[in-house]
């Protein structure tokens, strides 16, 4: 049961802030109560293993060392999950190659819904972007948004089109980072949830 609450805490569902607050509060309360129920007997168990004060001290020391080593390993798990996600291409739908991202944003497809709704909402047509970007798709493929807002808009393109295009690519790159980060924490929750 402790593992389920920990996994739930590490991998919250997509949704609005109020729903997430309630979810995380419920998972945190469940994890805290479950942890208290598990940790108190675990810590007391060390004292029950021996009658000798010196032996009890060695057992407590060993438990403390394993807790520290476990905590240090735990801190590396989200990074391992993040790298594993990239390695297996877990989030390829929201993390396309650069040229594909540019092509999709130039067509007016945005990743705005992904951050609030999650998988299944990777690229959706944004009518505002479509309107602003209409007629500029081939020119936008050449725009380097890394230099935005220092781009001097050429006469063939309106500044608003470049701005909307660069907002789209930035938003999709953020959504990709969020997806990888989310998988990293879910990976951590799963690994530790199983170990509990």
mmCIF file of C-alpha atoms in Angstrom:
data_model
loop_
_atom_site.group_PDB
_atom_site.id
_atom_site.type_symbol
_atom_site.label_atom_id
_atom_site.label_comp_id
_atom_site.label_asym_id
_atom_site.label_seq_id
_atom_site.Cartn_x
_atom_site.Cartn_y
_atom_site.Cartn_z
ATOM 1 C CA UNK A 1 0.000 0.000 0.000
ATOM 2 C CA UNK A 2 2.893 2.338 0.788
ATOM 3 C CA UNK A 3 4.283 1.723 -2.709
ATOM 4 C CA UNK A 4 0.986 2.697 -4.336
ATOM 5 C CA UNK A 5 0.864 6.010 -2.477
ATOM 6 C CA UNK A 6 4.505 6.741 -3.296
ATOM 7 C CA UNK A 7 3.941 5.966 -6.986
ATOM 8 C CA UNK A 8 0.845 8.172 -6.990
ATOM 9 C CA UNK A 9 2.806 11.007 -5.397
ATOM 10 C CA UNK A 10 5.603 10.730 -7.971
ATOM 11 C CA UNK A 11 3.337 10.480 -11.030
ATOM 12 C CA UNK A 12 0.309 12.750 -10.656
ATOM 13 C CA UNK A 13 -2.287 12.806 -13.429
ATOM 14 C CA UNK A 14 -2.500 15.690 -15.882
ATOM 15 C CA UNK A 15 -5.172 18.230 -15.060
ATOM 16 C CA UNK A 16 -6.027 21.532 -13.473
ATOM 17 C CA UNK A 17 -4.255 22.865 -10.385
ATOM 18 C CA UNK A 18 -7.148 22.206 -7.975
ATOM 19 C CA UNK A 19 -7.385 18.560 -8.976
ATOM 20 C CA UNK A 20 -3.616 18.139 -8.674
ATOM 21 C CA UNK A 21 -3.573 19.711 -5.219
ATOM 22 C CA UNK A 22 -6.251 17.293 -4.001
ATOM 23 C CA UNK A 23 -4.451 14.348 -5.625
ATOM 24 C CA UNK A 24 -1.081 15.210 -4.119
ATOM 25 C CA UNK A 25 -2.596 15.898 -0.698
ATOM 26 C CA UNK A 26 -4.317 12.497 -0.681
ATOM 27 C CA UNK A 27 -1.147 10.720 -1.837
ATOM 28 C CA UNK A 28 1.017 12.574 0.696
ATOM 29 C CA UNK A 29 -1.329 11.740 3.595
ATOM 30 C CA UNK A 30 -1.483 8.089 2.513
ATOM 31 C CA UNK A 31 2.297 7.907 2.126
ATOM 32 C CA UNK A 32 2.943 9.636 5.473
ATOM 33 C CA UNK A 33 0.590 7.353 7.397
ATOM 34 C CA UNK A 34 1.901 4.269 5.585
ATOM 35 C CA UNK A 35 5.485 5.348 6.177
ATOM 36 C CA UNK A 36 4.870 5.850 9.886
ATOM 37 C CA UNK A 37 3.297 2.399 10.122
ATOM 38 C CA UNK A 38 6.301 0.857 8.315
ATOM 39 C CA UNK A 39 9.202 2.874 9.761
ATOM 40 C CA UNK A 40 8.428 2.671 13.480
ATOM 41 C CA UNK A 41 8.566 -1.163 13.585
ATOM 42 C CA UNK A 42 11.613 -1.134 11.263
ATOM 43 C CA UNK A 43 13.549 1.188 13.567
ATOM 44 C CA UNK A 44 12.425 -0.722 16.703
ATOM 45 C CA UNK A 45 13.383 -4.028 15.106
ATOM 46 C CA UNK A 46 17.075 -3.111 15.300
ATOM 47 C CA UNK A 47 16.836 -2.769 19.072
ATOM 48 C CA UNK A 48 15.153 -6.154 19.408
ATOM 49 C CA UNK A 49 17.928 -8.040 17.591
ATOM 50 C CA UNK A 50 20.368 -7.929 20.478
ATOM 51 C CA UNK A 51 20.576 -7.381 24.224
ATOM 52 C CA UNK A 52 24.117 -5.988 24.023
ATOM 53 C CA UNK A 53 24.343 -2.146 23.896
ATOM 54 C CA UNK A 54 27.413 -2.319 21.620
ATOM 55 C CA UNK A 55 25.672 -4.690 19.225
ATOM 56 C CA UNK A 56 22.572 -2.459 19.176
ATOM 57 C CA UNK A 57 24.793 0.500 18.301
ATOM 58 C CA UNK A 58 26.341 -1.410 15.371
ATOM 59 C CA UNK A 59 22.884 -2.465 14.125
ATOM 60 C CA UNK A 60 21.573 1.119 14.353
ATOM 61 C CA UNK A 61 24.681 2.348 12.542
ATOM 62 C CA UNK A 62 24.213 -0.225 9.755
ATOM 63 C CA UNK A 63 20.545 0.751 9.372
ATOM 64 C CA UNK A 64 21.550 4.422 9.178
ATOM 65 C CA UNK A 65 24.219 3.748 6.542
ATOM 66 C CA UNK A 66 21.795 1.756 4.394
ATOM 67 C CA UNK A 67 19.250 4.583 4.706
ATOM 68 C CA UNK A 68 21.836 7.127 3.526
ATOM 69 C CA UNK A 69 23.019 4.957 0.626
ATOM 70 C CA UNK A 70 19.404 4.298 -0.375
ATOM 71 C CA UNK A 71 18.608 8.007 -0.264
ATOM 72 C CA UNK A 72 21.606 8.833 -2.468
ATOM 73 C CA UNK A 73 20.520 6.208 -4.978
ATOM 74 C CA UNK A 74 16.967 7.549 -4.844
ATOM 75 C CA UNK A 75 18.198 11.000 -5.818
ATOM 76 C CA UNK A 76 19.676 9.548 -9.031
ATOM 77 C CA UNK A 77 16.567 7.611 -10.100
ATOM 78 C CA UNK A 78 14.669 10.525 -11.728
ATOM 79 C CA UNK A 79 17.731 11.311 -13.857
ATOM 80 C CA UNK A 80 18.046 7.645 -14.822
ATOM 81 C CA UNK A 81 14.354 7.620 -15.739
ATOM 82 C CA UNK A 82 14.761 10.795 -17.784
ATOM 83 C CA UNK A 83 17.693 9.291 -19.716
ATOM 84 C CA UNK A 84 15.893 5.978 -20.143
ATOM 85 C CA UNK A 85 12.884 7.831 -21.552
ATOM 86 C CA UNK A 86 15.069 9.531 -24.151
ATOM 87 C CA UNK A 87 16.933 6.307 -24.950
ATOM 88 C CA UNK A 88 13.812 4.252 -25.711
ATOM 89 C CA UNK A 89 11.987 7.141 -27.387
ATOM 90 C CA UNK A 90 9.166 7.032 -24.851
ATOM 91 C CA UNK A 91 8.019 10.557 -25.704
ATOM 92 C CA UNK A 92 8.685 10.673 -29.455
ATOM 93 C CA UNK A 93 5.174 11.960 -30.161
ATOM 94 C CA UNK A 94 5.724 15.129 -28.129
ATOM 95 C CA UNK A 95 9.505 15.241 -28.732
ATOM 96 C CA UNK A 96 9.900 15.061 -32.517
ATOM 97 C CA UNK A 97 13.130 15.848 -34.301
ATOM 98 C CA UNK A 98 13.782 19.570 -34.819
ATOM 99 C CA UNK A 99 12.741 19.679 -38.488
ATOM 100 C CA UNK A 100 9.445 17.881 -37.704
ATOM 101 C CA UNK A 101 8.715 20.280 -34.832
ATOM 102 C CA UNK A 102 9.382 23.273 -37.074
ATOM 103 C CA UNK A 103 7.164 21.818 -39.820
ATOM 104 C CA UNK A 104 4.284 21.173 -37.435
ATOM 105 C CA UNK A 105 4.475 24.593 -35.805
ATOM 106 C CA UNK A 106 4.637 26.243 -39.246
ATOM 107 C CA UNK A 107 1.344 24.469 -40.037
ATOM 108 C CA UNK A 108 -0.196 25.962 -36.878
ATOM 109 C CA UNK A 109 -0.107 22.831 -34.727
ATOM 110 C CA UNK A 110 0.578 23.576 -31.058
ATOM 111 C CA UNK A 111 1.508 21.572 -27.956
ATOM 112 C CA UNK A 112 -0.417 23.848 -25.585
ATOM 113 C CA UNK A 113 -2.957 21.174 -24.595
ATOM 114 C CA UNK A 114 -0.304 18.584 -23.723
ATOM 115 C CA UNK A 115 0.826 20.341 -20.530
ATOM 116 C CA UNK A 116 -2.698 20.360 -19.111
ATOM 117 C CA UNK A 117 -4.153 17.161 -20.595
ATOM 118 C CA UNK A 118 -1.169 14.901 -21.237
ATOM 119 C CA UNK A 119 -0.645 12.108 -23.763
ATOM 120 C CA UNK A 120 -3.047 12.106 -26.674
ATOM 121 C CA UNK A 121 -2.866 15.916 -26.940
ATOM 122 C CA UNK A 122 0.621 16.213 -28.424
ATOM 123 C CA UNK A 123 -0.117 18.386 -31.465
ATOM 124 C CA UNK A 124 -3.444 20.092 -31.976
ATOM 125 C CA UNK A 125 -4.336 22.720 -34.533
ATOM 126 C CA UNK A 126 -4.345 26.163 -32.968
ATOM 127 C CA UNK A 127 -6.644 28.325 -35.094
ATOM 128 C CA UNK A 128 -4.916 31.519 -33.943
ATOM 129 C CA UNK A 129 -1.552 30.154 -35.061
ATOM 130 C CA UNK A 130 -3.021 28.908 -38.352
ATOM 131 C CA UNK A 131 -4.415 32.378 -39.056
ATOM 132 C CA UNK A 132 -1.152 34.138 -38.174
ATOM 133 C CA UNK A 133 1.076 31.666 -40.015
ATOM 134 C CA UNK A 134 -1.007 31.240 -43.167
ATOM 135 C CA UNK A 135 1.103 31.941 -46.212
ATOM 136 C CA UNK A 136 4.428 31.950 -44.370
ATOM 137 C CA UNK A 137 5.087 28.236 -43.903
ATOM 138 C CA UNK A 138 8.076 27.906 -46.223
ATOM 139 C CA UNK A 139 9.669 31.099 -44.853
ATOM 140 C CA UNK A 140 9.107 30.020 -41.246
ATOM 141 C CA UNK A 141 11.040 26.805 -41.863
ATOM 142 C CA UNK A 142 14.164 29.013 -42.116
ATOM 143 C CA UNK A 143 13.546 31.043 -38.945
ATOM 144 C CA UNK A 144 15.969 30.459 -36.080
ATOM 145 C CA UNK A 145 13.925 31.042 -32.924
ATOM 146 C CA UNK A 146 17.031 30.790 -30.754
ATOM 147 C CA UNK A 147 17.789 34.351 -31.863
ATOM 148 C CA UNK A 148 14.230 35.557 -31.219
ATOM 149 C CA UNK A 149 13.311 38.362 -30.289
ATOM 150 C CA UNK A 150 16.427 39.740 -31.992
ATOM 151 C CA UNK A 151 15.190 38.510 -35.364
ATOM 152 C CA UNK A 152 14.798 41.355 -37.787
ATOM 153 C CA UNK A 153 11.634 40.400 -39.592
ATOM 154 C CA UNK A 154 12.043 40.578 -43.315
ATOM 155 C CA UNK A 155 9.493 42.270 -45.498
ATOM 156 C CA UNK A 156 8.036 38.921 -46.584
ATOM 157 C CA UNK A 157 6.897 38.050 -43.087
ATOM 158 C CA UNK A 158 4.943 39.821 -40.404
ATOM 159 C CA UNK A 159 6.483 40.075 -36.953
ATOM 160 C CA UNK A 160 3.399 38.490 -35.403
ATOM 161 C CA UNK A 161 3.865 35.375 -37.542
ATOM 162 C CA UNK A 162 7.458 34.967 -36.355
ATOM 163 C CA UNK A 163 6.416 35.605 -32.766
ATOM 164 C CA UNK A 164 3.597 33.010 -32.913
ATOM 165 C CA UNK A 165 5.889 30.486 -34.613
ATOM 166 C CA UNK A 166 8.638 30.915 -32.018
ATOM 167 C CA UNK A 167 6.104 30.701 -29.188
ATOM 168 C CA UNK A 168 4.882 27.432 -30.655
ATOM 169 C CA UNK A 169 8.357 25.888 -30.915
ATOM 170 C CA UNK A 170 9.257 27.061 -27.389
ATOM 171 C CA UNK A 171 6.004 25.678 -25.986
ATOM 172 C CA UNK A 172 6.549 22.309 -27.672
ATOM 173 C CA UNK A 173 10.131 22.088 -26.429
ATOM 174 C CA UNK A 174 8.872 22.798 -22.895
ATOM 175 C CA UNK A 175 6.179 20.130 -23.310
ATOM 176 C CA UNK A 176 8.887 17.655 -24.375
ATOM 177 C CA UNK A 177 10.973 18.474 -21.297
ATOM 178 C CA UNK A 178 7.884 18.110 -19.091
ATOM 179 C CA UNK A 179 7.073 14.722 -20.638
ATOM 180 C CA UNK A 180 10.618 13.454 -20.074
ATOM 181 C CA UNK A 181 10.667 14.808 -16.519
ATOM 182 C CA UNK A 182 7.269 13.259 -15.808
ATOM 183 C CA UNK A 183 8.479 9.873 -17.036
ATOM 184 C CA UNK A 184 11.619 10.210 -14.899
ATOM 185 C CA UNK A 185 9.567 10.744 -11.756
ATOM 186 C CA UNK A 186 7.067 8.027 -12.699
ATOM 187 C CA UNK A 187 10.017 5.680 -13.244
ATOM 188 C CA UNK A 188 11.282 6.569 -9.744
ATOM 189 C CA UNK A 189 7.828 6.042 -8.261
ATOM 190 C CA UNK A 190 7.484 2.686 -9.983
ATOM 191 C CA UNK A 191 10.894 1.393 -8.935
ATOM 192 C CA UNK A 192 10.463 2.485 -5.325
ATOM 193 C CA UNK A 193 6.807 1.511 -5.253
ATOM 194 C CA UNK A 194 7.792 -2.046 -6.154
ATOM 195 C CA UNK A 195 10.574 -2.065 -3.546
ATOM 196 C CA UNK A 196 8.208 -1.043 -0.749
#
